[in-house]
mmCIF file of C-alpha atoms in Angstrom:
data_model
loop_
_atom_site.group_PDB
_atom_site.id
_atom_site.type_symbol
_atom_site.label_atom_id
_atom_site.label_comp_id
_atom_site.label_asym_id
_atom_site.label_seq_id
_atom_site.Cartn_x
_atom_site.Cartn_y
_atom_site.Cartn_z
ATOM 1 C CA MET A 1 0.000 0.000 0.000
ATOM 2 C CA SER A 2 1.428 3.374 -1.007
ATOM 3 C CA TYR A 3 1.828 6.169 1.530
ATOM 4 C CA PHE A 4 -0.441 9.235 1.544
ATOM 5 C CA PRO A 5 1.565 12.443 0.900
ATOM 6 C CA PHE A 6 0.588 14.660 3.826
ATOM 7 C CA MET A 7 2.107 18.151 3.945
ATOM 8 C CA ILE A 8 2.830 18.647 7.670
ATOM 9 C CA GLU A 9 3.576 21.892 9.492
ATOM 10 C CA MET A 10 7.073 21.477 10.961
ATOM 11 C CA ASN A 11 7.749 25.071 12.005
ATOM 12 C CA ASN A 12 8.991 25.091 15.630
ATOM 13 C CA GLU A 13 8.145 21.383 16.044
ATOM 14 C CA ARG A 14 10.726 19.326 17.953
ATOM 15 C CA CYS A 15 12.685 16.815 15.884
ATOM 16 C CA LEU A 16 15.064 14.291 17.449
ATOM 17 C CA ILE A 17 17.766 12.802 15.242
ATOM 18 C CA ALA A 18 19.870 9.952 16.653
ATOM 19 C CA GLY A 19 23.156 9.548 14.841
ATOM 20 C CA GLY A 20 25.934 11.911 13.873
ATOM 21 C CA GLY A 21 27.025 10.837 10.400
ATOM 22 C CA THR A 22 26.506 12.360 6.967
ATOM 23 C CA VAL A 23 23.057 10.780 6.629
ATOM 24 C CA ALA A 24 21.990 12.470 9.861
ATOM 25 C CA TYR A 25 23.498 15.709 8.574
ATOM 26 C CA ARG A 26 21.319 15.590 5.456
ATOM 27 C CA LYS A 27 18.220 14.972 7.583
ATOM 28 C CA VAL A 28 19.168 17.919 9.800
ATOM 29 C CA CYS A 29 19.397 20.193 6.764
ATOM 30 C CA SER A 30 15.966 19.061 5.556
ATOM 31 C CA MET A 31 14.338 19.577 8.930
ATOM 32 C CA LEU A 32 15.905 23.007 9.444
ATOM 33 C CA GLU A 33 14.767 24.165 6.029
ATOM 34 C CA PHE A 34 11.177 23.550 7.096
ATOM 35 C CA GLY A 35 11.547 25.284 10.458
ATOM 36 C CA ALA A 36 11.930 22.350 12.864
ATOM 37 C CA VAL A 37 13.786 22.647 16.169
ATOM 38 C CA VAL A 38 16.360 19.873 15.854
ATOM 39 C CA THR A 39 18.250 17.976 18.545
ATOM 40 C CA VAL A 40 20.954 15.567 17.378
ATOM 41 C CA VAL A 41 22.163 12.919 19.853
ATOM 42 C CA SER A 42 25.277 10.912 19.060
ATOM 43 C CA PRO A 43 28.620 9.901 20.631
ATOM 44 C CA GLU A 44 30.377 11.428 17.614
ATOM 45 C CA PHE A 45 29.546 14.019 14.953
ATOM 46 C CA CYS A 46 30.728 14.255 11.363
ATOM 47 C CA PRO A 47 32.614 17.433 10.356
ATOM 48 C CA GLU A 48 29.608 18.674 8.366
ATOM 49 C CA LEU A 49 27.387 18.702 11.460
ATOM 50 C CA LEU A 50 30.007 20.453 13.577
ATOM 51 C CA GLU A 51 30.505 23.021 10.844
ATOM 52 C CA LEU A 52 26.748 23.531 10.516
ATOM 53 C CA VAL A 53 26.129 24.219 14.202
ATOM 54 C CA ASN A 54 29.162 26.503 14.139
ATOM 55 C CA ARG A 55 27.748 28.534 11.263
ATOM 56 C CA ILE A 56 24.097 28.858 12.259
ATOM 57 C CA ASN A 57 24.527 31.741 14.707
ATOM 58 C CA THR A 58 26.399 33.033 17.717
ATOM 59 C CA SER A 59 23.705 32.027 20.213
ATOM 60 C CA ASP A 60 23.736 28.327 19.370
ATOM 61 C CA LYS A 61 25.377 25.885 21.755
ATOM 62 C CA TYR A 62 27.120 22.567 21.376
ATOM 63 C CA CYS A 63 26.393 20.278 24.328
ATOM 64 C CA ALA A 64 28.641 17.324 25.032
ATOM 65 C CA ALA A 65 27.567 14.459 27.269
ATOM 66 C CA THR A 66 27.939 10.710 27.495
ATOM 67 C CA SER A 67 25.621 8.142 28.990
ATOM 68 C CA ASP A 68 28.434 6.699 31.097
ATOM 69 C CA GLY A 69 29.340 10.068 32.603
ATOM 70 C CA ARG A 70 32.548 10.732 30.658
ATOM 71 C CA THR A 71 32.815 13.874 28.592
ATOM 72 C CA ASP A 72 35.600 14.922 26.283
ATOM 73 C CA MET A 73 35.166 18.068 24.248
ATOM 74 C CA SER A 74 38.062 20.017 22.841
ATOM 75 C CA ALA A 75 36.031 23.227 22.667
ATOM 76 C CA GLY A 76 35.433 23.359 26.400
ATOM 77 C CA GLY A 77 37.918 20.999 27.920
ATOM 78 C CA GLY A 78 35.168 19.379 29.989
ATOM 79 C CA LYS A 79 36.029 16.298 32.048
ATOM 80 C CA THR A 80 33.903 14.163 34.328
ATOM 81 C CA ASP A 81 34.832 11.968 37.242
ATOM 82 C CA ALA A 82 33.342 8.591 36.268
ATOM 83 C CA VAL A 83 32.927 7.558 39.903
ATOM 84 C CA THR A 84 31.370 10.660 41.452
ATOM 85 C CA GLY A 85 29.747 12.098 38.369
ATOM 86 C CA ASP A 86 31.243 15.485 39.181
ATOM 87 C CA CYS A 87 31.884 17.677 36.216
ATOM 88 C CA LYS A 88 35.262 19.354 36.012
ATOM 89 C CA THR A 89 36.336 21.799 33.353
ATOM 90 C CA ASP A 90 39.428 23.774 32.460
ATOM 91 C CA SER A 91 37.281 26.586 31.042
ATOM 92 C CA ALA A 92 36.126 29.250 33.459
ATOM 93 C CA THR A 93 33.505 30.495 31.005
ATOM 94 C CA SER A 94 31.729 27.219 30.245
ATOM 95 C CA ASP A 95 28.319 26.432 31.762
ATOM 96 C CA ASP A 96 28.696 22.946 33.259
ATOM 97 C CA LYS A 97 25.960 21.028 35.018
ATOM 98 C CA ILE A 98 24.895 17.499 35.896
ATOM 99 C CA ASP A 99 21.558 16.325 34.537
ATOM 100 C CA ALA A 100 19.806 14.932 37.625
ATOM 101 C CA ALA A 101 17.720 12.478 35.622
ATOM 102 C CA THR A 102 20.578 10.871 33.718
ATOM 103 C CA ASN A 103 23.674 11.821 35.779
ATOM 104 C CA ASP A 104 25.165 13.063 32.523
ATOM 105 C CA CYS A 105 27.685 15.846 32.477
ATOM 106 C CA LYS A 106 26.730 18.503 29.950
ATOM 107 C CA THR A 107 29.184 21.159 28.887
ATOM 108 C CA CYS A 108 27.660 23.964 26.804
ATOM 109 C CA VAL A 109 30.054 26.293 25.085
ATOM 110 C CA GLU A 110 29.105 29.308 23.009
ATOM 111 C CA ILE A 111 30.140 28.788 19.406
ATOM 112 C CA GLN A 112 31.204 31.758 17.322
ATOM 113 C CA SER A 113 29.583 32.273 13.937
ATOM 114 C CA ARG A 114 31.486 32.279 10.688
ATOM 115 C CA GLU A 115 30.618 33.542 7.234
ATOM 116 C CA GLN A 116 27.261 32.023 6.318
ATOM 117 C CA ASP A 117 28.074 29.982 3.225
ATOM 118 C CA ASP A 118 25.682 27.572 1.565
ATOM 119 C CA CYS A 119 25.696 24.163 3.234
ATOM 120 C CA GLY A 120 23.525 21.225 2.192
ATOM 121 C CA SER A 121 19.985 22.403 1.530
ATOM 122 C CA VAL A 122 20.061 25.144 4.187
ATOM 123 C CA GLU A 123 19.815 28.460 2.364
ATOM 124 C CA ASP A 124 19.828 31.187 5.053
ATOM 125 C CA PHE A 125 21.517 30.313 8.335
ATOM 126 C CA ALA A 126 20.159 33.398 10.105
ATOM 127 C CA ASP A 127 16.687 31.850 9.941
ATOM 128 C CA TYR A 128 17.742 28.897 12.126
ATOM 129 C CA SER A 129 19.240 30.587 15.175
ATOM 130 C CA GLY A 130 18.476 28.452 18.219
ATOM 131 C CA HIS A 131 17.054 25.628 16.107
ATOM 132 C CA LEU A 132 19.955 23.172 16.329
ATOM 133 C CA THR A 133 21.496 21.450 19.366
ATOM 134 C CA LEU A 134 24.091 18.668 19.347
ATOM 135 C CA ILE A 135 24.256 16.389 22.404
ATOM 136 C CA LYS A 136 27.324 14.166 22.515
ATOM 137 C CA ARG A 137 26.249 10.866 24.069
ATOM 138 C CA ARG A 138 24.274 7.743 23.187
ATOM 139 C CA VAL A 139 20.577 8.148 22.528
ATOM 140 C CA GLN A 140 18.305 7.271 25.460
ATOM 141 C CA PRO A 141 14.570 6.424 25.633
ATOM 142 C CA GLN A 142 13.725 9.678 27.411
ATOM 143 C CA ASP A 143 15.147 11.639 24.476
ATOM 144 C CA ILE A 144 11.937 11.088 22.530
ATOM 145 C CA ASP A 145 9.818 12.805 25.183
ATOM 146 C CA ASP A 146 7.929 15.710 23.590
ATOM 147 C CA ALA A 147 9.381 14.922 20.157
ATOM 148 C CA PHE A 148 7.064 15.415 17.201
ATOM 149 C CA VAL A 149 9.321 13.509 14.807
ATOM 150 C CA VAL A 150 12.150 11.037 15.480
ATOM 151 C CA ILE A 151 14.764 9.976 12.943
ATOM 152 C CA MET A 152 16.981 7.018 13.804
ATOM 153 C CA ALA A 153 20.275 7.060 11.916
ATOM 154 C CA THR A 154 22.693 5.296 14.261
ATOM 155 C CA ASP A 155 24.921 2.390 13.178
ATOM 156 C CA ASP A 156 23.276 0.104 15.773
ATOM 157 C CA GLU A 157 20.336 -1.738 14.202
ATOM 158 C CA LYS A 158 18.965 -2.925 17.541
ATOM 159 C CA VAL A 159 18.969 0.572 19.016
ATOM 160 C CA ASN A 160 17.259 1.901 15.896
ATOM 161 C CA HIS A 161 14.609 -0.807 16.026
ATOM 162 C CA ASP A 162 13.970 -0.530 19.771
ATOM 163 C CA MET A 163 13.631 3.236 19.641
ATOM 164 C CA ALA A 164 11.301 2.972 16.649
ATOM 165 C CA GLU A 165 9.097 0.545 18.563
ATOM 166 C CA LEU A 166 9.020 2.930 21.520
ATOM 167 C CA CYS A 167 8.019 5.772 19.212
ATOM 168 C CA ARG A 168 5.154 3.717 17.804
ATOM 169 C CA GLN A 169 3.921 2.965 21.319
ATOM 170 C CA LYS A 170 3.924 6.697 22.053
ATOM 171 C CA HIS A 171 2.360 7.585 18.666
ATOM 172 C CA ILE A 172 5.418 9.566 17.554
ATOM 173 C CA LEU A 173 6.277 9.787 13.871
ATOM 174 C CA VAL A 174 9.474 7.814 13.290
ATOM 175 C CA ASN A 175 11.815 7.147 10.393
ATOM 176 C CA VAL A 176 14.611 4.564 10.549
ATOM 177 C CA VAL A 177 17.152 5.129 7.806
ATOM 178 C CA ASP A 178 17.234 2.253 5.297
ATOM 179 C CA VAL A 179 14.815 0.057 7.305
ATOM 180 C CA LYS A 180 11.428 0.248 5.625
ATOM 181 C CA ALA A 181 9.656 -2.004 8.132
ATOM 182 C CA ASP A 182 10.469 0.340 11.029
ATOM 183 C CA CYS A 183 9.384 3.527 9.260
ATOM 184 C CA GLY A 184 6.151 5.349 10.005
ATOM 185 C CA PHE A 185 6.999 7.835 7.249
ATOM 186 C CA TYR A 186 9.530 8.244 4.442
ATOM 187 C CA PHE A 187 11.639 11.165 3.322
ATOM 188 C CA PRO A 188 10.682 12.000 -0.264
ATOM 189 C CA ALA A 189 12.921 13.617 -2.828
ATOM 190 C CA ILE A 190 12.018 17.304 -2.476
ATOM 191 C CA ILE A 191 11.925 20.283 -4.800
ATOM 192 C CA LYS A 192 11.380 23.517 -2.831
ATOM 193 C CA ASP A 193 10.863 27.003 -4.214
ATOM 194 C CA LYS A 194 9.654 29.203 -1.353
ATOM 195 C CA GLU A 195 6.142 27.956 -0.506
ATOM 196 C CA VAL A 196 5.951 25.659 -3.537
ATOM 197 C CA VAL A 197 7.034 22.154 -2.524
ATOM 198 C CA ILE A 198 7.053 19.115 -4.789
ATOM 199 C CA SER A 199 7.820 15.713 -3.295
ATOM 200 C CA VAL A 200 8.526 12.392 -4.970
ATOM 201 C CA SER A 201 8.331 9.056 -3.171
ATOM 202 C CA THR A 202 8.716 5.450 -4.254
ATOM 203 C CA GLY A 203 7.380 4.143 -0.954
ATOM 204 C CA GLY A 204 10.890 3.376 0.242
ATOM 205 C CA GLN A 205 11.528 1.055 -2.705
ATOM 206 C CA SER A 206 14.167 3.126 -4.489
ATOM 207 C CA PRO A 207 15.497 6.500 -3.291
ATOM 208 C CA VAL A 208 17.683 6.572 -6.415
ATOM 209 C CA LEU A 209 14.602 6.388 -8.641
ATOM 210 C CA ALA A 210 12.900 9.112 -6.584
ATOM 211 C CA GLY A 211 15.961 11.317 -7.071
ATOM 212 C CA THR A 212 15.933 10.641 -10.816
ATOM 213 C CA ILE A 213 12.271 11.601 -11.082
ATOM 214 C CA LYS A 214 12.969 14.747 -9.052
ATOM 215 C CA ARG A 215 15.729 15.828 -11.419
ATOM 216 C CA ASN A 216 13.505 15.160 -14.434
ATOM 217 C CA ILE A 217 10.822 17.411 -12.942
ATOM 218 C CA GLU A 218 13.368 20.113 -12.080
ATOM 219 C CA SER A 219 14.594 20.154 -15.681
ATOM 220 C CA HIS A 220 11.115 21.263 -16.782
ATOM 221 C CA LEU A 221 10.706 24.025 -14.186
ATOM 222 C CA ASP A 222 11.806 27.028 -16.219
ATOM 223 C CA ARG A 223 10.447 29.771 -13.960
ATOM 224 C CA SER A 224 10.016 30.665 -10.280
ATOM 225 C CA TYR A 225 6.753 29.097 -9.245
ATOM 226 C CA GLY A 226 7.524 30.217 -5.700
ATOM 227 C CA ASP A 227 7.304 33.871 -6.771
ATOM 228 C CA ILE A 228 4.032 33.180 -8.591
ATOM 229 C CA ALA A 229 2.596 31.464 -5.525
ATOM 230 C CA GLU A 230 3.539 34.463 -3.373
ATOM 231 C CA ARG A 231 1.782 36.826 -5.761
ATOM 232 C CA MET A 232 -1.298 34.592 -5.870
ATOM 233 C CA GLY A 233 -1.371 34.581 -2.084
ATOM 234 C CA GLU A 234 -1.360 38.376 -2.048
ATOM 235 C CA LEU A 235 -4.268 38.553 -4.512
ATOM 236 C CA ARG A 236 -6.327 35.632 -3.162
ATOM 237 C CA GLU A 237 -8.155 37.531 -0.420
ATOM 238 C CA GLN A 238 -8.893 40.410 -2.765
ATOM 239 C CA ILE A 239 -10.555 38.078 -5.267
ATOM 240 C CA LYS A 240 -12.534 36.308 -2.537
ATOM 241 C CA ALA A 241 -13.799 39.661 -1.261
ATOM 242 C CA GLN A 242 -14.733 40.916 -4.721
ATOM 243 C CA ILE A 243 -16.253 37.780 -6.293
ATOM 244 C CA ASP A 244 -18.937 35.735 -4.549
ATOM 245 C CA GLY A 245 -19.572 32.755 -6.814
ATOM 246 C CA GLU A 246 -17.241 29.750 -6.566
ATOM 247 C CA GLU A 247 -17.082 29.176 -10.329
ATOM 248 C CA GLU A 248 -16.443 32.858 -10.988
ATOM 249 C CA ARG A 249 -13.636 32.852 -8.432
ATOM 250 C CA LYS A 250 -12.104 29.763 -10.005
ATOM 251 C CA LYS A 251 -12.114 31.424 -13.437
ATOM 252 C CA ALA A 252 -10.560 34.574 -11.981
ATOM 253 C CA PHE A 253 -7.800 32.570 -10.267
ATOM 254 C CA GLN A 254 -7.093 30.618 -13.452
ATOM 255 C CA GLN A 255 -6.827 33.857 -15.441
ATOM 256 C CA MET A 256 -4.497 35.336 -12.839
ATOM 257 C CA VAL A 257 -2.214 32.280 -12.936
ATOM 258 C CA ARG A 258 -2.079 32.377 -16.745
ATOM 259 C CA SER A 259 -1.252 36.066 -16.645
ATOM 260 C CA LEU A 260 1.513 35.623 -14.071
ATOM 261 C CA LEU A 261 2.986 32.682 -15.999
ATOM 262 C CA ASP A 262 3.086 34.821 -19.152
ATOM 263 C CA GLU A 263 4.957 37.524 -17.251
ATOM 264 C CA CYS A 264 7.693 35.151 -16.063
#
């Protein structure tokens, strides 16, 4: 059975991503582009993720913690006594604290922004200030609390499966990378032009085919449909206020679209 293509509001919704590799990085970029507040939990992070959190904005923080109480982060020099759980740091400016629920040591260090270059699918880093947090430790069941969407991209199949099952029990949308049976939703191939979004899915059968179809569609998009959609949005309420009949409105909208397409 094919999946129904819902368009879901992700703006300011909490997204948990477990895993710190390049696949997780691509998912982070997708989620940020649609306004999600993303937390990435992993013992290690790929350079792309570290660069991304570094570039998003000055107020973002990188939090390092491990489930066994040991923390090692070159940015803050944080160290934890594995026996007592006390957090020790060589940095006088870092904000260190023990999480009472997990006994994890978290060291949060302000990260300075750099020039905002293009990275992945994220177009304007200023839009995502405060929307990305990296937590350096293994994923834990309580991490899914209050999550709207969970993406499992660790290299441990059992952890991925167990967390997916927990998400299903809690009615949380979950995607397990490359494991169709554990997915409650799939990531389609996406074409995005402002508010115009086109998605292509093969139901998890072939991401390569979905990408090929996406590129074929893109090759036929010879104008900015996003700009046209914006203009239609501006005129929509005017037409609704001026024209009462549904059929008359439909004809007016069709004429407006044709006119805008001719202008582009």
